[in-house]
Rosetta silent file (secondary structure, phi, psi, omega in degrees, C-alpha in Angstrom):
SEQUENCE: XXXXXXXXXXXXXXXXXXXXXXXXXXXXXXXXXXXXXXXXXXXXXXXXXXXXXXXXXXXXXXXXXXXXXXXXXXXXXXXXXXXXXXXXXXXXXXXXXXXXXXXXXXXXXXXXXXXXXXXXXXXXXXXXXXXXXXXXXXXXXXXXXXXXXXXXXXXXXXXXXXXXXXXXXXXXXXXXXXXXXXXXXXXXXXXXXXXXXXXXXXXXXXXXXXXXXXXX
SCORE:     score description
SCORE:     0.000 S_00000001
   1 L     0.000  -37.475 -179.557  -17.303   26.678  -20.015 S_00000001
   2 H   -57.331  -42.265  179.783  -16.091   27.278  -16.437 S_00000001
   3 H   -66.945  -35.139  179.144  -12.732   28.523  -17.717 S_00000001
   4 H   -63.525  -37.463  179.950  -14.517   30.740  -20.245 S_00000001
   5 H   -63.203  -28.557 -173.700  -16.485   32.406  -17.421 S_00000001
   6 H   -61.094  -26.633 -179.084  -13.235   33.429  -15.711 S_00000001
   7 H   -70.057  -10.884  175.932  -12.584   36.218  -18.214 S_00000001
   8 H   -92.851   -9.476 -165.665  -15.661   37.980  -16.750 S_00000001
   9 E   -92.790  127.004  162.924  -14.475   37.690  -13.146 S_00000001
  10 E   -90.128  102.305 -177.427  -13.014   40.398  -10.926 S_00000001
  11 E   -71.430  119.121 -160.335  -11.423   38.029   -8.397 S_00000001
  12 E  -120.596  135.593  167.651  -12.176   39.841   -5.161 S_00000001
  13 E  -141.290  108.995 -178.138  -10.908   40.088   -1.603 S_00000001
  14 L  -125.975   19.594  179.091  -12.144   43.117    0.351 S_00000001
  15 L   -63.013  144.131  178.025  -12.255   41.692    3.866 S_00000001
  16 L   -61.558  -25.619 -175.566  -11.184   44.042    6.665 S_00000001
  17 L   -95.558    7.182 -175.561   -8.735   41.388    7.854 S_00000001
  18 L   -57.867  128.240  177.587   -7.065   40.814    4.465 S_00000001
  19 L  -102.643  165.349  178.138   -3.309   40.337    4.818 S_00000001
  20 H   -60.561  -37.418  179.099   -0.661   40.728    2.119 S_00000001
  21 H   -59.346  -41.168  178.725   -0.233   36.953    2.024 S_00000001
  22 H   -70.538  -39.897  177.345   -3.941   36.583    1.206 S_00000001
  23 H   -62.165  -43.579  179.954   -3.826   39.405   -1.350 S_00000001
  24 H   -60.561  -38.945  177.375   -0.824   37.805   -3.038 S_00000001
  25 H   -63.890  -40.516  176.949   -2.751   34.525   -3.300 S_00000001
  26 H   -59.418  -44.802  180.000   -5.677   36.408   -4.898 S_00000001
  27 H   -63.348  -47.484 -179.833   -3.274   37.910   -7.461 S_00000001
  28 H   -59.255  -46.241 -178.656   -1.616   34.566   -8.199 S_00000001
  29 H   -67.126  -40.034  178.848   -4.965   32.811   -8.635 S_00000001
  30 H   -61.244  -40.725  178.391   -6.383   35.623  -10.787 S_00000001
  31 H   -69.260  -44.627 -176.885   -3.364   35.352  -13.095 S_00000001
  32 H   -62.371  -41.262 -173.720   -3.381   31.548  -13.154 S_00000001
  33 H   -98.460    4.708  173.214   -7.092   31.220  -13.975 S_00000001
  34 L    74.624   37.213  177.772   -7.349   34.150  -16.387 S_00000001
  35 L   -69.618  160.316  179.633   -9.554   36.518  -14.377 S_00000001
  36 L   -69.652  -37.018  178.784  -10.389   39.974  -15.741 S_00000001
  37 E  -163.203  174.248  166.805   -8.825   41.661  -12.692 S_00000001
  38 E  -114.940  128.191 -178.522   -8.124   41.324   -8.993 S_00000001
  39 E  -106.894  116.454 -169.989  -10.229   43.644   -6.803 S_00000001
  40 E  -137.212  167.529  177.673   -8.470   44.455   -3.532 S_00000001
  41 L   -64.588  149.658 -175.932   -8.334   47.133   -0.790 S_00000001
  42 H   -58.832  -33.478 -177.083   -6.697   50.421   -1.734 S_00000001
  43 H   -61.526  -21.599 -178.205   -3.961   50.037    0.887 S_00000001
  44 H  -101.869    0.771 -172.619   -2.529   47.090   -1.085 S_00000001
  45 H   -60.342  -48.452 -176.325   -2.765   48.597   -4.591 S_00000001
  46 H   -59.797  -47.804  179.672    0.838   49.792   -4.877 S_00000001
  47 H   -63.617  -41.675 -178.651    2.270   46.488   -3.666 S_00000001
  48 H   -67.163  -42.991 -179.781   -0.156   44.496   -5.812 S_00000001
  49 H   -63.847  -38.949  176.774    0.522   46.515   -8.964 S_00000001
  50 H   -66.545  -38.793 -178.026    4.269   46.036   -8.509 S_00000001
  51 H   -69.107  -44.562 -175.875    3.768   42.307   -7.887 S_00000001
  52 H   -82.171  -25.127 -178.206    1.455   41.678  -10.858 S_00000001
  53 H    59.072 -135.017 -179.277    3.202   44.030  -13.290 S_00000001
  54 H   -88.481    2.925 -172.217    1.561   43.978  -16.709 S_00000001
  55 H   -81.702  -16.314 -173.867    0.116   40.493  -16.199 S_00000001
  56 L  -157.280  129.214  172.745   -3.087   41.514  -14.402 S_00000001
  57 E   -67.682  136.180  175.464   -5.198   44.673  -13.988 S_00000001
  58 E  -100.692  128.717  179.843   -5.525   45.726  -10.335 S_00000001
  59 E  -113.644  145.411  173.326   -8.952   47.035   -9.289 S_00000001
  60 E  -140.565  173.481 -174.650   -9.812   48.799   -6.030 S_00000001
  61 E  -116.218  145.336  176.598  -12.804   50.368   -4.307 S_00000001
  62 E  -130.949  152.969 -174.552  -13.430   53.951   -3.171 S_00000001
  63 L    60.871   30.756 -167.188  -16.087   55.428   -0.897 S_00000001
  64 L  -103.783  140.292   -1.679  -16.419   51.829    0.221 S_00000001
  65 L   -97.362   -2.470 -169.139  -18.675   50.309    1.433 S_00000001
  66 L   -93.053  -22.750  173.696  -21.142   53.032    2.494 S_00000001
  67 L    81.004    2.109 -174.211  -20.678   55.671   -0.207 S_00000001
  68 L  -100.684   16.641  167.592  -21.184   58.685    2.029 S_00000001
  69 L   -64.159  159.610  176.200  -17.682   60.187    1.818 S_00000001
  70 L   -72.037  161.534  177.803  -17.634   63.627    0.219 S_00000001
  71 H   -57.490  -42.577 -178.501  -17.006   63.963   -3.495 S_00000001
  72 H   -59.251  -40.121  179.111  -13.620   65.542   -2.789 S_00000001
  73 H   -66.801  -43.505  179.536  -12.552   62.517   -0.752 S_00000001
  74 H   -62.996  -41.181  178.220  -13.721   60.078   -3.449 S_00000001
  75 H   -62.523  -43.963  178.120  -11.848   62.038   -6.124 S_00000001
  76 H   -61.618  -45.607  179.679   -8.701   61.995   -3.989 S_00000001
  77 H   -58.089  -43.718 -178.973   -9.070   58.257   -3.350 S_00000001
  78 H   -64.175  -47.705  179.936   -9.446   57.579   -7.080 S_00000001
  79 H   -61.313  -43.860 -179.172   -6.426   59.705   -8.040 S_00000001
  80 H   -61.611  -44.964 -179.441   -4.322   58.180   -5.275 S_00000001
  81 H   -63.781  -40.882 -179.406   -5.222   54.620   -6.307 S_00000001
  82 H   -67.592  -41.217  176.804   -4.432   55.322   -9.959 S_00000001
  83 H   -60.359  -31.317 -178.456   -1.087   56.914   -9.073 S_00000001
  84 L   -86.870   -2.212  173.064   -0.283   53.749   -7.119 S_00000001
  85 L   116.801    5.698  178.657   -1.081   51.524  -10.111 S_00000001
  86 L   -70.195  138.300  176.536   -4.809   50.759  -10.121 S_00000001
  87 L   -98.420  -21.854 -176.057   -6.279   50.109  -13.577 S_00000001
  88 E  -140.082  141.665 -178.779   -9.916   49.992  -12.466 S_00000001
  89 E  -123.754  128.687  174.032  -11.926   51.857   -9.815 S_00000001
  90 E  -110.805  111.156 -178.069  -15.212   50.696   -8.261 S_00000001
  91 E  -105.585  148.869  176.485  -16.920   53.622   -6.472 S_00000001
  92 E   -99.804  132.343  178.644  -19.972   53.581   -4.206 S_00000001
  93 L   -75.028  163.778  172.923  -22.640   56.228   -4.805 S_00000001
  94 L   -82.600   97.439 -175.388  -24.175   58.325   -2.053 S_00000001
  95 H   -63.982  -36.130  178.135  -27.379   56.335   -1.572 S_00000001
  96 H   -61.284  -41.979  177.050  -28.819   58.947    0.797 S_00000001
  97 H   -62.017  -41.000  178.242  -28.456   61.652   -1.860 S_00000001
  98 H   -59.591  -45.799 -178.585  -30.224   59.389   -4.350 S_00000001
  99 H   -69.051  -26.044  174.180  -33.105   58.866   -1.914 S_00000001
 100 L   -79.804   -0.925 -177.352  -33.210   62.644   -1.330 S_00000001
 101 L    63.102   32.202  176.386  -33.577   62.982   -5.121 S_00000001
 102 L   -88.838   59.531 -169.994  -30.379   65.021   -5.295 S_00000001
 103 H   -62.012  -38.944 -178.241  -29.808   63.543   -8.732 S_00000001
 104 H   -62.065  -42.398 -179.724  -27.642   66.372  -10.053 S_00000001
 105 H   -67.557  -39.439  177.472  -25.187   65.992   -7.170 S_00000001
 106 H   -61.519  -45.194 -179.963  -25.029   62.216   -7.595 S_00000001
 107 H   -64.441  -44.290 -179.016  -24.333   62.661  -11.312 S_00000001
 108 H   -63.204  -36.066  178.161  -21.740   65.381  -10.756 S_00000001
 109 H   -64.883  -46.060  178.696  -19.913   63.197   -8.257 S_00000001
 110 H   -61.242  -42.781 -179.961  -19.698   60.271  -10.675 S_00000001
 111 H   -61.997  -40.243  179.936  -18.528   62.625  -13.418 S_00000001
 112 H   -65.616  -40.754  178.875  -15.828   64.065  -11.119 S_00000001
 113 H   -68.898  -38.795  177.636  -14.536   60.609  -10.208 S_00000001
 114 H   -62.750  -39.867  177.515  -14.573   59.556  -13.870 S_00000001
 115 H   -61.170  -40.998  177.751  -12.545   62.650  -14.714 S_00000001
 116 H   -65.050  -30.199 -179.152  -10.032   61.628  -12.024 S_00000001
 117 H   -78.179  -23.644 -178.304   -9.900   58.141  -13.554 S_00000001
 118 L    60.090 -123.663 -177.929   -9.120   59.407  -17.058 S_00000001
 119 L   -88.516    4.218  175.760   -8.867   56.416  -19.379 S_00000001
 120 L   -77.084  156.217 -178.059   -9.051   53.919  -16.491 S_00000001
 121 E   -75.337  132.284  173.525  -12.258   51.941  -16.037 S_00000001
 122 E  -115.612  124.964  174.618  -14.830   53.324  -13.574 S_00000001
 123 E  -112.741  135.311 -174.687  -17.551   51.058  -12.184 S_00000001
 124 E  -109.848  115.125 -178.880  -20.355   52.657  -10.144 S_00000001
 125 E   -87.341  122.281 -176.382  -21.805   50.601   -7.286 S_00000001
 126 L  -104.642   -6.171  179.345  -25.452   51.516   -6.659 S_00000001
 127 L    54.306   68.244 -173.853  -26.236   48.956   -3.888 S_00000001
 128 H   -55.245  -32.584 -176.765  -29.405   47.585   -5.475 S_00000001
 129 H   -64.296  -17.084 -179.984  -30.624   45.866   -2.287 S_00000001
 130 H   -99.226   -0.060 -171.197  -31.259   49.313   -0.744 S_00000001
 131 L  -112.394  153.008  168.972  -33.096   50.788   -3.747 S_00000001
 132 L   -79.102  166.739  177.452  -36.596   50.796   -5.176 S_00000001
 133 H   -60.180  -40.535  178.816  -37.077   49.797   -8.804 S_00000001
 134 H   -60.051  -41.694  179.879  -37.582   53.468   -9.671 S_00000001
 135 H   -67.707  -36.805  177.045  -34.268   54.356   -7.985 S_00000001
 136 H   -63.131  -44.980  179.338  -32.438   51.572   -9.836 S_00000001
 137 H   -64.176  -42.552  177.912  -33.739   52.861  -13.169 S_00000001
 138 H   -60.033  -40.564  179.310  -32.833   56.437  -12.222 S_00000001
 139 H   -67.574  -33.071  174.753  -29.282   55.314  -11.389 S_00000001
 140 H   -59.752  -43.514 -179.978  -28.994   53.627  -14.803 S_00000001
 141 H   -66.675  -44.457 -177.643  -29.824   56.990  -16.386 S_00000001
 142 H   -65.174  -46.026  179.960  -27.452   58.942  -14.103 S_00000001
 143 H   -60.983  -40.586  178.574  -24.521   56.558  -14.590 S_00000001
 144 H   -62.377  -49.406 -178.724  -25.014   56.721  -18.351 S_00000001
 145 H   -63.760  -34.647 -175.647  -25.095   60.533  -18.406 S_00000001
 146 H   -76.046  -12.499  174.751  -22.086   60.802  -16.097 S_00000001
 147 L    86.240   17.209  176.643  -19.907   58.803  -18.510 S_00000001
 148 L   -72.067  162.447 -176.341  -18.950   55.879  -16.271 S_00000001
 149 L   -87.684  -33.482 -176.854  -17.951   52.586  -17.876 S_00000001
 150 E  -137.310  152.600  162.980  -19.985   50.197  -15.709 S_00000001
 151 E  -111.819  136.354 -172.601  -22.914   50.134  -13.334 S_00000001
 152 E  -123.961  140.515 -172.478  -22.444   47.570  -10.540 S_00000001
 153 L   -67.450  -47.690 -159.835  -25.097   45.964   -8.373 S_00000001
 154 L  -152.727  157.838  172.238  -23.555   45.658   -4.934 S_00000001
 155 L   -84.209  -26.734 -170.260  -20.689   46.050   -2.494 S_00000001
 156 L    85.900    0.576 -177.638  -21.256   42.612   -0.979 S_00000001
 157 L  -113.418    4.955 -178.933  -21.276   44.352    2.421 S_00000001
 158 L  -106.931 -151.292 -170.063  -24.975   45.293    2.642 S_00000001
 159 L   -78.369  -18.814  178.315  -28.186   43.305    3.078 S_00000001
 160 L  -163.820  166.540  179.947  -27.972   41.344   -0.198 S_00000001
 161 L  -108.354 -149.605 -176.075  -25.960   40.972   -3.376 S_00000001
 162 L   -67.386  145.302  171.623  -26.686   40.662   -7.073 S_00000001
 163 L  -126.416  155.509  177.884  -29.955   39.217   -8.337 S_00000001
 164 H   -60.084  -41.660 -177.571  -30.898   38.058  -11.832 S_00000001
 165 H   -61.690  -40.191 -179.790  -33.819   40.504  -11.854 S_00000001
 166 H   -66.573  -42.982  179.489  -31.554   43.466  -11.079 S_00000001
 167 H   -63.218  -42.088  178.334  -29.048   42.610  -13.797 S_00000001
 168 H   -60.860  -45.595  179.763  -31.863   42.182  -16.305 S_00000001
 169 H   -62.023  -47.807 -178.075  -33.370   45.545  -15.259 S_00000001
 170 H   -63.337  -41.881 -179.917  -30.032   47.368  -15.402 S_00000001
 171 H   -61.414  -34.944  179.629  -29.162   45.927  -18.795 S_00000001
 172 H   -69.906  -33.165 -168.203  -32.499   47.205  -20.124 S_00000001
 173 H  -106.173  -12.404  176.589  -32.095   50.729  -18.790 S_00000001
 174 L   -74.706  154.705  178.977  -28.407   51.647  -19.156 S_00000001
 175 L   -80.269  174.706 -179.633  -27.389   53.636  -22.204 S_00000001
 176 L   -60.535  135.585  176.768  -25.180   52.504  -25.026 S_00000001
 177 L    91.577  -12.339  177.963  -21.607   51.822  -23.977 S_00000001
 178 L   -95.888  126.389 -178.182  -22.369   51.281  -20.271 S_00000001
 179 E   -98.741  169.922 -176.127  -21.705   47.742  -19.085 S_00000001
 180 E  -118.970  133.894  173.549  -23.123   45.859  -16.104 S_00000001
 181 E  -117.393  126.822  174.508  -21.225   44.222  -13.233 S_00000001
 182 E   -97.923  132.260 -179.195  -22.959   41.747  -10.926 S_00000001
 183 E  -147.957  149.850  177.383  -21.360   41.346   -7.496 S_00000001
 184 L    97.070  108.722  173.143  -22.198   39.865   -4.131 S_00000001
 185 L    81.975   10.808  178.259  -23.286   36.300   -3.460 S_00000001
 186 L   -79.569  106.539 -167.686  -22.281   34.713   -6.785 S_00000001
 187 L  -117.922   -0.053  179.912  -21.501   31.240   -5.511 S_00000001
 188 L  -145.640  157.772  177.369  -21.748   28.832   -8.469 S_00000001
 189 H   -68.285  -29.961  177.242  -20.784   28.612  -12.107 S_00000001
 190 H   -62.985  -44.827  177.130  -24.453   28.035  -12.991 S_00000001
 191 H   -63.362  -43.993 -179.255  -25.340   31.393  -11.415 S_00000001
 192 H   -58.933  -44.253  179.834  -22.362   33.059  -13.093 S_00000001
 193 H   -63.215  -37.183  179.793  -23.431   31.753  -16.517 S_00000001
 194 H   -69.050  -41.020  176.604  -26.974   33.032  -15.952 S_00000001
 195 H   -59.369  -43.092  179.336  -25.716   36.495  -14.976 S_00000001
 196 H   -65.140  -42.748  179.477  -23.639   36.607  -18.158 S_00000001
 197 H   -60.118  -35.609 -178.439  -26.588   35.387  -20.234 S_00000001
 198 L   -80.171   -7.588  173.696  -28.708   38.203  -18.787 S_00000001
 199 L   122.132    3.390  177.208  -26.131   40.775  -19.802 S_00000001
 200 L   -70.543  133.515  177.698  -23.467   41.067  -17.082 S_00000001
 201 L   -99.023  -18.423  174.852  -20.049   41.905  -18.533 S_00000001
 202 E  -138.642  154.051  177.821  -18.231   41.479  -15.212 S_00000001
 203 E  -131.502  123.711  176.748  -18.767   39.358  -12.109 S_00000001
 204 E   -95.767  113.296 -176.275  -17.366   40.295   -8.707 S_00000001
 205 E  -165.241  156.028  171.722  -16.690   37.118   -6.724 S_00000001
 206 L  -113.964  -11.051 -169.486  -14.006   35.071   -5.004 S_00000001
 207 H   -77.191  -28.329 -174.565  -15.925   31.817   -4.925 S_00000001
 208 H   -66.956  -41.882  177.549  -15.555   30.681   -8.532 S_00000001
 209 H   -66.456  -36.659  175.982  -11.785   30.323   -8.349 S_00000001
 210 H   -60.180  -38.291  177.141  -12.185   28.509   -5.029 S_00000001
 211 H   -63.963  -44.154  179.234  -14.499   26.050   -6.833 S_00000001
 212 H   -61.466  -42.746 -179.463  -11.951   25.535   -9.613 S_00000001
 213 H   -65.355  -35.621 -179.907   -9.176   24.925   -7.077 S_00000001
 214 H   -66.420  -25.733 -178.645  -11.321   22.419   -5.206 S_00000001
 215 H   -80.448  -16.050 -173.578  -11.718   20.399   -8.418 S_00000001
 216 L   -74.686    0.000    0.000   -7.954   20.076   -8.967 S_00000001
């Protein structure tokens, strides 16, 4: 079952101190254990895409981790990452705009980034730990209308990560065709299996592969 879970995993390294040697290890492990993608900083995308070739989708993050870059900057970041070989983009929403109830602007921003992504996968990070239940539900509606592929719980850089309750809530409220990614604090295969059971289609974590390696 542990190996089966790996196809849901975006094997992730987004540390500020990440070196190419560490990124290369992430890529190697993601390929070896059959992860869905490797999620890495944008500065390494070109090198990573050349290294992995067609063997592994490369994912990166934009507007990360705070989400308060302008829409124009996020669109540029997305286009730049895709030109350099990224297959998947995880963007952070402007949480302040959401709390200001500037819903139209939040939606338009997601739509603009999705347009920049074209047929590449766009995942929208809403940072659930900073939101009320009402705001989480509103973001499910906005992400659905904006045409993104996934809604994602967390950056892993804020006050908390994914919870079972949040994934369950998001799965209930997203529209047809929008998938759910749980990220932040997923530290065991038991937790990973529960997230999948509750409806997560992707899991952002680095710990599961570390567990597999420790067993070898």
